[in-house]
Amino acid sequence: MSTAYWDRVRSAEMKVPEDRPLSDLTAELTTMLGSTDPVERDEIAYPILATWIGEGVYDDLLAGLGDGMAAGLTQGLGETGTDSVFRRSFSALVLAECVTRDNQESLLPAARLLEWGDRVSGWLVRERDVRGFVPGQGWAHAVAHGADAIGALAGSSHFRLPELTVLLDVVADRVLLPTPTLLTSGEPDRLAAATMAVFRRRLVPLRIIEPWLARVTAGATATVPAGEDPYLTNGNPEGFLRALHLQVAFAPEPVDVRADLLLELVASLRTSNRAYLQPRA
C-alpha cells in the first residue's frame, strides 16, 4: 500500500483499519520496519505497531508478533554499513513494546520472555553496525534500540536475579566491544538507562554489582598498543560510566543501592580520568 494509506491511518488516531485483515496490515508494517525511508520506518511502521500493541490489539497474538520481531534480529546480522540494520534495529524496538505489554498485562508464559531475552542478548553483542544517524535514511541506532529492549526485559517479573545478572553482563559486553567509531548518538545513555532498569528491580546486590562495575572500569583504563587509537577501546566504557553516574546521581527514581553505588562510580571515574585530576603544577 502507498504511504497515503498509512497517512490516513495516522490521521484517524491510528485506529485499526477495517478494510484489510490484521495479518496483512501487520505483514506490511513489519516489512516497512526495514525500509530505508525514515518516514515509512520511523513515522509509520514503528509508531503504528507500538500503538496497536499498547492498546491490546495484539494481546491474543503477542507471542507470534514477538517471535516475528525476534526473527528480524538475525536478518543480515554481521553486516555493517548495509541497509539490513534497519530491520534488525527496529525489530528490537517493537520487541521491546511486546515485552512492555506483557509486563503490564501478564499475557505470556515465562519461557517465552526468557527466550526473547536470549534472542535479544545474543543479537546485541553480535551486532556490528553501530551507526547512529544515517544521512538520508534516518536513525539506524541498533545499540540504542537494543538497550531499550534490555530495559524492557529488566522490567519482566519473569526475570529474577540470575536473568538480571545476565542482562548486566550483556550491557558490559556491549560497551567493552571495540567499535570502528565511538558510540556518540546517545547509546551510552540508553545503555545506562537499561542498567538502571535492572537496578530498580532491587534484586541485584552490591556484591554482584561491584565486580561488574570493576570490569567496565578496567575496559575504560585498558592499555592500548602503540599506534592504535585508545579512544576506540576506552571511549565507550568511559562514556557509559559517565552516563551511569549521571543517572544514579540525578534520576528521579533512585535505586536502593544509590549511596554505595555512587561511591563506586566516583572511584571508577577517578581511575579512568586520573590524568585530568592531578594537582596543578
GROMACS .gro file of N, CA, C and O in nm, residues 51-155:
model
  420
   51THR      N    1   0.155   0.154   1.892
   51THR     CA    2   0.023   0.196   1.939
   51THR      C    3  -0.070   0.077   1.949
   51THR      O    4  -0.141   0.058   2.050
   52TRP      N    5  -0.072  -0.007   1.848
   52TRP     CA    6  -0.162  -0.123   1.849
   52TRP      C    7  -0.123  -0.221   1.958
   52TRP      O    8  -0.209  -0.279   2.024
   53ILE      N    9   0.007  -0.239   1.980
   53ILE     CA   10   0.050  -0.327   2.090
   53ILE      C   11   0.004  -0.269   2.223
   53ILE      O   12  -0.054  -0.340   2.307
   54GLY      N   13   0.026  -0.141   2.244
   54GLY     CA   14  -0.011  -0.078   2.369
   54GLY      C   15  -0.160  -0.076   2.395
   54GLY      O   16  -0.203  -0.076   2.511
   55GLU      N   17  -0.239  -0.075   2.288
   55GLU     CA   18  -0.385  -0.073   2.303
   55GLU      C   19  -0.445  -0.213   2.312
   55GLU      O   20  -0.567  -0.227   2.322
   56GLY      N   21  -0.361  -0.315   2.306
   56GLY     CA   22  -0.410  -0.451   2.323
   56GLY      C   23  -0.459  -0.519   2.197
   56GLY      O   24  -0.516  -0.629   2.204
   57VAL      N   25  -0.436  -0.456   2.081
   57VAL     CA   26  -0.482  -0.515   1.955
   57VAL      C   27  -0.422  -0.654   1.935
   57VAL      O   28  -0.488  -0.745   1.883
   58TYR      N   29  -0.299  -0.671   1.979
   58TYR     CA   30  -0.228  -0.798   1.957
   58TYR      C   31  -0.226  -0.887   2.080
   58TYR      O   32  -0.148  -0.985   2.083
   59ASP      N   33  -0.306  -0.859   2.179
   59ASP     CA   34  -0.295  -0.937   2.303
   59ASP      C   35  -0.305  -1.087   2.281
   59ASP      O   36  -0.232  -1.165   2.345
   60ASP      N   37  -0.394  -1.130   2.192
   60ASP     CA   38  -0.408  -1.273   2.166
   60ASP      C   39  -0.303  -1.324   2.067
   60ASP      O   40  -0.293  -1.446   2.045
   61LEU      N   41  -0.228  -1.233   2.008
   61LEU     CA   42  -0.130  -1.268   1.906
   61LEU      C   43   0.011  -1.225   1.945
   61LEU      O   44   0.102  -1.228   1.862
   62LEU      N   45   0.027  -1.186   2.071
   62LEU     CA   46   0.152  -1.122   2.113
   62LEU      C   47   0.272  -1.215   2.098
   62LEU      O   48   0.381  -1.172   2.058
   63ALA      N   49   0.252  -1.342   2.130
   63ALA     CA   50   0.364  -1.437   2.119
   63ALA      C   51   0.414  -1.446   1.975
   63ALA      O   52   0.535  -1.441   1.950
   64GLY      N   53   0.322  -1.458   1.881
   64GLY     CA   54   0.362  -1.469   1.741
   64GLY      C   55   0.426  -1.342   1.689
   64GLY      O   56   0.524  -1.346   1.614
   65LEU      N   57   0.371  -1.226   1.730
   65LEU     CA   58   0.429  -1.099   1.686
   65LEU      C   59   0.571  -1.086   1.741
   65LEU      O   60   0.664  -1.049   1.668
   66GLY      N   61   0.589  -1.115   1.869
   66GLY     CA   62   0.722  -1.105   1.927
   66GLY      C   63   0.820  -1.202   1.864
   66GLY      O   64   0.937  -1.169   1.842
   67ASP      N   65   0.773  -1.323   1.833
   67ASP     CA   66   0.860  -1.420   1.767
   67ASP      C   67   0.906  -1.367   1.631
   67ASP      O   68   1.021  -1.387   1.590
   68GLY      N   69   0.813  -1.302   1.561
   68GLY     CA   70   0.849  -1.245   1.431
   68GLY      C   71   0.954  -1.136   1.445
   68GLY      O   72   1.047  -1.126   1.363
   69MET      N   73   0.941  -1.054   1.548
   69MET     CA   74   1.041  -0.950   1.571
   69MET      C   75   1.175  -1.011   1.611
   69MET      O   76   1.281  -0.965   1.569
   70ALA      N   77   1.171  -1.115   1.693
   70ALA     CA   78   1.295  -1.182   1.731
   70ALA      C   79   1.366  -1.240   1.609
   70ALA      O   80   1.489  -1.236   1.598
   71ALA      N   81   1.288  -1.293   1.515
   71ALA     CA   82   1.346  -1.345   1.392
   71ALA      C   83   1.412  -1.233   1.311
   71ALA      O   84   1.514  -1.253   1.245
   72GLY      N   85   1.353  -1.113   1.318
   72GLY     CA   86   1.408  -1.000   1.246
   72GLY      C   87   1.546  -0.958   1.294
   72GLY      O   88   1.621  -0.893   1.221
   73LEU      N   89   1.581  -0.996   1.416
   73LEU     CA   90   1.711  -0.959   1.471
   73LEU      C   91   1.826  -1.028   1.398
   73LEU      O   92   1.941  -0.983   1.407
   74THR      N   93   1.799  -1.135   1.328
   74THR     CA   94   1.906  -1.212   1.263
   74THR      C   95   1.923  -1.175   1.116
   74THR      O   96   2.017  -1.222   1.053
   75GLN      N   97   1.836  -1.094   1.062
   75GLN     CA   98   1.843  -1.063   0.919
   75GLN      C   99   1.964  -0.977   0.888
   75GLN      O  100   1.971  -0.861   0.929
   76GLY      N  101   2.060  -1.036   0.819
   76GLY     CA  102   2.181  -0.963   0.783
   76GLY      C  103   2.277  -0.944   0.898
   76GLY      O  104   2.371  -0.864   0.887
   77LEU      N  105   2.258  -1.016   1.008
   77LEU     CA  106   2.344  -0.998   1.125
   77LEU      C  107   2.489  -1.028   1.088
   77LEU      O  108   2.519  -1.129   1.026
   78GLY      N  109   2.578  -0.939   1.129
   78GLY     CA  110   2.719  -0.949   1.094
   78GLY      C  111   2.758  -0.849   0.988
   78GLY      O  112   2.877  -0.816   0.973
   79GLU      N  113   2.660  -0.798   0.913
   79GLU     CA  114   2.688  -0.696   0.814
   79GLU      C  115   2.707  -0.561   0.882
   79GLU      O  116   2.657  -0.537   0.991
   80THR      N  117   2.779  -0.474   0.817
   80THR     CA  118   2.794  -0.337   0.865
   80THR      C  119   2.793  -0.243   0.746
   80THR      O  120   2.848  -0.275   0.640
   81GLY      N  121   2.725  -0.131   0.765
   81GLY     CA  122   2.716  -0.034   0.657
   81GLY      C  123   2.613  -0.068   0.552
   81GLY      O  124   2.606  -0.002   0.448
   82THR      N  125   2.529  -0.170   0.576
   82THR     CA  126   2.426  -0.208   0.479
   82THR      C  127   2.288  -0.171   0.533
   82THR      O  128   2.271  -0.139   0.651
   83ASP      N  129   2.189  -0.181   0.446
   83ASP     CA  130   2.053  -0.142   0.484
   83ASP      C  131   1.986  -0.243   0.575
   83ASP      O  132   1.881  -0.213   0.634
   84SER      N  133   2.044  -0.361   0.592
   84SER     CA  134   1.979  -0.464   0.676
   84SER      C  135   1.970  -0.422   0.821
   84SER      O  136   1.889  -0.476   0.897
   85VAL      N  137   2.051  -0.324   0.863
   85VAL     CA  138   2.050  -0.282   1.002
   85VAL      C  139   1.914  -0.229   1.046
   85VAL      O  140   1.874  -0.244   1.162
   86PHE      N  141   1.840  -0.170   0.953
   86PHE     CA  142   1.713  -0.109   0.992
   86PHE      C  143   1.613  -0.214   1.039
   86PHE      O  144   1.543  -0.195   1.138
   87ARG      N  145   1.608  -0.327   0.971
   87ARG     CA  146   1.515  -0.432   1.014
   87ARG      C  147   1.556  -0.487   1.149
   87ARG      O  148   1.470  -0.510   1.237
   88ARG      N  149   1.684  -0.510   1.170
   88ARG     CA  150   1.728  -0.561   1.300
   88ARG      C  151   1.697  -0.461   1.410
   88ARG      O  152   1.641  -0.496   1.515
   89SER      N  153   1.735  -0.338   1.388
   89SER     CA  154   1.722  -0.236   1.491
   89SER      C  155   1.577  -0.210   1.528
   89SER      O  156   1.542  -0.204   1.647
   90PHE      N  157   1.491  -0.196   1.430
   90PHE     CA  158   1.352  -0.164   1.460
   90PHE      C  159   1.272  -0.287   1.503
   90PHE      O  160   1.170  -0.274   1.571
   91SER      N  161   1.320  -0.406   1.469
   91SER     CA  162   1.261  -0.526   1.526
   91SER      C  163   1.284  -0.529   1.676
   91SER      O  164   1.195  -0.567   1.754
   92ALA      N  165   1.404  -0.488   1.719
   92ALA     CA  166   1.433  -0.483   1.862
   92ALA      C  167   1.342  -0.384   1.933
   92ALA      O  168   1.293  -0.409   2.044
   93LEU      N  169   1.315  -0.272   1.868
   93LEU     CA  170   1.230  -0.169   1.929
   93LEU      C  171   1.087  -0.218   1.943
   93LEU      O  172   1.023  -0.196   2.047
   94VAL      N  173   1.035  -0.287   1.842
   94VAL     CA  174   0.899  -0.339   1.852
   94VAL      C  175   0.893  -0.455   1.951
   94VAL      O  176   0.795  -0.469   2.026
   95LEU      N  177   0.997  -0.537   1.954
   95LEU     CA  178   1.000  -0.645   2.052
   95LEU      C  179   0.998  -0.589   2.194
   95LEU      O  180   0.933  -0.645   2.284
   96ALA      N  181   1.064  -0.477   2.215
   96ALA     CA  182   1.058  -0.411   2.346
   96ALA      C  183   0.916  -0.372   2.381
   96ALA      O  184   0.874  -0.382   2.498
   97GLU      N  185   0.838  -0.329   2.283
   97GLU     CA  186   0.698  -0.295   2.307
   97GLU      C  187   0.618  -0.419   2.345
   97GLU      O  188   0.530  -0.414   2.433
   98CYS      N  189   0.648  -0.531   2.281
   98CYS     CA  190   0.580  -0.657   2.316
   98CYS      C  191   0.611  -0.697   2.461
   98CYS      O  192   0.521  -0.739   2.535
   99VAL      N  193   0.737  -0.683   2.499
   99VAL     CA  194   0.775  -0.716   2.636
   99VAL      C  195   0.706  -0.623   2.734
   99VAL      O  196   0.654  -0.667   2.838
  100THR      N  197   0.704  -0.495   2.703
  100THR     CA  198   0.639  -0.398   2.791
  100THR      C  199   0.491  -0.429   2.808
  100THR      O  200   0.436  -0.419   2.919
  101ARG      N  201   0.427  -0.470   2.701
  101ARG     CA  202   0.284  -0.506   2.710
  101ARG      C  203   0.265  -0.625   2.803
  101ARG      O  204   0.173  -0.626   2.887
  102ASP      N  205   0.351  -0.723   2.792
  102ASP     CA  206   0.341  -0.838   2.882
  102ASP      C  207   0.372  -0.797   3.026
  102ASP      O  208   0.309  -0.848   3.120
  103ASN      N  209   0.466  -0.707   3.043
  103ASN     CA  210   0.496  -0.659   3.178
  103ASN      C  211   0.372  -0.598   3.244
  103ASN      O  212   0.353  -0.608   3.365
  104GLN      N  213   0.288  -0.536   3.162
  104GLN     CA  214   0.169  -0.470   3.214
  104GLN      C  215   0.053  -0.566   3.234
  104GLN      O  216  -0.025  -0.552   3.328
  105GLU      N  217   0.040  -0.665   3.146
  105GLU     CA  218  -0.081  -0.747   3.143
  105GLU      C  219  -0.058  -0.895   3.173
  105GLU      O  220  -0.156  -0.971   3.183
  106SER      N  221   0.066  -0.940   3.184
  106SER     CA  222   0.097  -1.081   3.213
  106SER      C  223   0.025  -1.176   3.117
  106SER      O  224  -0.056  -1.261   3.156
  107LEU      N  225   0.056  -1.163   2.990
  107LEU     CA  226  -0.012  -1.238   2.885
  107LEU      C  227   0.060  -1.366   2.845
  107LEU      O  228  -0.002  -1.456   2.787
  108LEU      N  229   0.190  -1.375   2.873
  108LEU     CA  230   0.271  -1.483   2.817
  108LEU      C  231   0.340  -1.564   2.926
  108LEU      O  232   0.364  -1.514   3.036
  109PRO      N  233   0.373  -1.689   2.895
  109PRO     CA  234   0.446  -1.771   2.993
  109PRO      C  235   0.590  -1.725   3.005
  109PRO      O  236   0.646  -1.662   2.915
  110ALA      N  237   0.651  -1.761   3.116
  110ALA     CA  238   0.789  -1.721   3.142
  110ALA      C  239   0.883  -1.765   3.031
  110ALA      O  240   0.975  -1.692   2.993
  111ALA      N  241   0.861  -1.887   2.980
  111ALA     CA  242   0.953  -1.941   2.880
  111ALA      C  243   0.963  -1.851   2.758
  111ALA      O  244   1.071  -1.837   2.698
  112ARG      N  245   0.852  -1.788   2.720
  112ARG     CA  246   0.855  -1.702   2.602
  112ARG      C  247   0.940  -1.578   2.627
  112ARG      O  248   1.022  -1.539   2.543
  113LEU      N  249   0.924  -1.517   2.743
  113LEU     CA  250   1.002  -1.398   2.774
  113LEU      C  251   1.150  -1.431   2.787
  113LEU      O  252   1.237  -1.355   2.741
  114LEU      N  253   1.180  -1.545   2.847
  114LEU     CA  254   1.320  -1.584   2.862
  114LEU      C  255   1.383  -1.613   2.726
  114LEU      O  256   1.500  -1.580   2.702
  115GLU      N  257   1.305  -1.671   2.636
  115GLU     CA  258   1.356  -1.695   2.501
  115GLU      C  259   1.384  -1.564   2.429
  115GLU      O  260   1.489  -1.548   2.366
  116TRP      N  261   1.292  -1.468   2.441
  116TRP     CA  262   1.316  -1.337   2.381
  116TRP      C  263   1.439  -1.272   2.441
  116TRP      O  264   1.518  -1.207   2.370
  117GLY      N  265   1.457  -1.288   2.571
  117GLY     CA  266   1.576  -1.233   2.635
  117GLY      C  267   1.703  -1.292   2.576
  117GLY      O  268   1.801  -1.220   2.552
  118ASP      N  269   1.703  -1.422   2.553
  118ASP     CA  270   1.819  -1.487   2.492
  118ASP      C  271   1.844  -1.433   2.351
  118ASP      O  272   1.959  -1.409   2.312
  119ARG      N  273   1.735  -1.413   2.276
  119ARG     CA  274   1.750  -1.367   2.138
  119ARG      C  275   1.804  -1.224   2.134
  119ARG      O  276   1.892  -1.192   2.054
  120VAL      N  277   1.751  -1.139   2.219
  120VAL     CA  278   1.797  -1.000   2.223
  120VAL      C  279   1.943  -0.994   2.268
  120VAL      O  280   2.026  -0.923   2.209
  121SER      N  281   1.976  -1.069   2.373
  121SER     CA  282   2.112  -1.066   2.426
  121SER      C  283   2.212  -1.116   2.322
  121SER      O  284   2.319  -1.055   2.303
  122GLY      N  285   2.180  -1.226   2.258
  122GLY     CA  286   2.269  -1.281   2.157
  122GLY      C  287   2.289  -1.187   2.041
  122GLY      O  288   2.401  -1.173   1.987
  123TRP      N  289   2.180  -1.121   2.000
  123TRP     CA  290   2.192  -1.026   1.889
  123TRP      C  291   2.275  -0.904   1.927
  123TRP      O  292   2.363  -0.861   1.852
  124LEU      N  293   2.248  -0.847   2.044
  124LEU     CA  294   2.309  -0.719   2.078
  124LEU      C  295   2.461  -0.728   2.085
  124LEU      O  296   2.531  -0.636   2.043
  125VAL      N  297   2.513  -0.838   2.137
  125VAL     CA  298   2.659  -0.849   2.147
  125VAL      C  299   2.721  -0.892   2.014
  125VAL      O  300   2.844  -0.886   1.999
  126ARG      N  301   2.640  -0.933   1.918
  126ARG     CA  302   2.691  -0.972   1.786
  126ARG      C  303   2.669  -0.864   1.681
  126ARG      O  304   2.722  -0.875   1.570
  127GLU      N  305   2.592  -0.763   1.715
  127GLU     CA  306   2.562  -0.656   1.619
  127GLU      C  307   2.689  -0.576   1.590
  127GLU      O  308   2.757  -0.529   1.680
  128ARG      N  309   2.721  -0.561   1.463
  128ARG     CA  310   2.842  -0.491   1.423
  128ARG      C  311   2.815  -0.355   1.359
  128ARG      O  312   2.907  -0.276   1.340
  129ASP      N  313   2.692  -0.327   1.325
  129ASP     CA  314   2.660  -0.198   1.264
  129ASP      C  315   2.617  -0.102   1.375
  129ASP      O  316   2.505  -0.110   1.426
  130VAL      N  317   2.707  -0.014   1.414
  130VAL     CA  318   2.681   0.073   1.529
  130VAL      C  319   2.653   0.216   1.486
  130VAL      O  320   2.665   0.310   1.566
  131ARG      N  321   2.612   0.234   1.361
  131ARG     CA  322   2.579   0.369   1.316
  131ARG      C  323   2.460   0.426   1.393
  131ARG      O  324   2.368   0.353   1.428
  132GLY      N  325   2.465   0.555   1.419
  132GLY     CA  326   2.353   0.623   1.482
  132GLY      C  327   2.261   0.678   1.375
  132GLY      O  328   2.172   0.608   1.325
  133PHE      N  329   2.281   0.803   1.338
  133PHE     CA  330   2.200   0.865   1.234
  133PHE      C  331   2.268   0.847   1.100
  133PHE      O  332   2.387   0.877   1.084
  134VAL      N  333   2.193   0.798   1.001
  134VAL     CA  334   2.245   0.774   0.867
  134VAL      C  335   2.188   0.882   0.775
  134VAL      O  336   2.066   0.888   0.756
  135PRO      N  337   2.271   0.970   0.721
  135PRO     CA  338   2.220   1.076   0.634
  135PRO      C  339   2.133   1.022   0.522
  135PRO      O  340   2.170   0.927   0.454
  136GLY      N  341   2.016   1.082   0.506
  136GLY     CA  342   1.925   1.043   0.401
  136GLY      C  343   1.836   0.924   0.436
  136GLY      O  344   1.737   0.899   0.368
  137GLN      N  345   1.871   0.851   0.541
  137GLN     CA  346   1.796   0.731   0.579
  137GLN      C  347   1.747   0.735   0.723
  137GLN      O  348   1.670   0.649   0.764
  138GLY      N  349   1.792   0.831   0.800
  138GLY     CA  350   1.744   0.844   0.937
  138GLY      C  351   1.819   0.755   1.034
  138GLY      O  352   1.931   0.711   1.010
  139TRP      N  353   1.753   0.726   1.145
  139TRP     CA  354   1.817   0.654   1.254
  139TRP      C  355   1.830   0.504   1.226
  139TRP      O  356   1.732   0.439   1.194
  140ALA      N  357   1.954   0.454   1.241
  140ALA     CA  358   1.978   0.310   1.248
  140ALA      C  359   1.972   0.269   1.395
  140ALA      O  360   1.884   0.193   1.436
  141HIS      N  361   2.068   0.319   1.475
  141HIS     CA  362   2.057   0.318   1.621
  141HIS      C  363   2.038   0.178   1.680
  141HIS      O  364   1.963   0.160   1.777
  142ALA      N  365   2.105   0.078   1.625
  142ALA     CA  366   2.085  -0.059   1.672
  142ALA      C  367   2.122  -0.076   1.818
  142ALA      O  368   2.049  -0.142   1.894
  143VAL      N  369   2.233  -0.017   1.861
  143VAL     CA  370   2.275  -0.034   2.000
  143VAL      C  371   2.176   0.033   2.094
  143VAL      O  372   2.140  -0.022   2.200
  144ALA      N  373   2.129   0.152   2.058
  144ALA     CA  374   2.032   0.222   2.142
  144ALA      C  375   1.902   0.144   2.153
  144ALA      O  376   1.845   0.129   2.261
  145HIS      N  377   1.854   0.092   2.041
  145HIS     CA  378   1.730   0.015   2.044
  145HIS      C  379   1.749  -0.117   2.118
  145HIS      O  380   1.656  -0.164   2.186
  146GLY      N  381   1.867  -0.176   2.105
  146GLY     CA  382   1.895  -0.295   2.183
  146GLY      C  383   1.893  -0.266   2.332
  146GLY      O  384   1.843  -0.346   2.412
  147ALA      N  385   1.947  -0.151   2.370
  147ALA     CA  386   1.943  -0.110   2.510
  147ALA      C  387   1.800  -0.095   2.558
  147ALA      O  388   1.765  -0.135   2.670
  148ASP      N  389   1.713  -0.038   2.474
  148ASP     CA  390   1.572  -0.024   2.512
  148ASP      C  391   1.508  -0.160   2.535
  148ASP      O  392   1.427  -0.177   2.628
  149ALA      N  393   1.543  -0.257   2.451
  149ALA     CA  394   1.488  -0.391   2.469
  149ALA      C  395   1.539  -0.454   2.599
  149ALA      O  396   1.463  -0.521   2.671
  150ILE      N  397   1.665  -0.432   2.631
  150ILE     CA  398   1.720  -0.483   2.757
  150ILE      C  399   1.646  -0.420   2.874
  150ILE      O  400   1.611  -0.487   2.973
  151GLY      N  401   1.620  -0.290   2.866
  151GLY     CA  402   1.548  -0.222   2.973
  151GLY      C  403   1.408  -0.276   2.991
  151GLY      O  404   1.360  -0.292   3.104
  152ALA      N  405   1.340  -0.307   2.880
  152ALA     CA  406   1.205  -0.365   2.890
  152ALA      C  407   1.210  -0.503   2.953
  152ALA      O  408   1.128  -0.537   3.039
  153LEU      N  409   1.306  -0.584   2.912
  153LEU     CA  410   1.321  -0.719   2.969
  153LEU      C  411   1.350  -0.711   3.119
  153LEU      O  412   1.302  -0.796   3.196
  154ALA      N  413   1.425  -0.612   3.161
  154ALA     CA  414   1.458  -0.597   3.303
  154ALA      C  415   1.333  -0.574   3.387
  154ALA      O  416   1.333  -0.605   3.507
  155GLY      N  417   1.227  -0.523   3.324
  155GLY     CA  418   1.103  -0.500   3.397
  155GLY      C  419   1.011  -0.620   3.404
  155GLY      O  420   0.905  -0.614   3.468
   0.00000   0.00000   0.00000
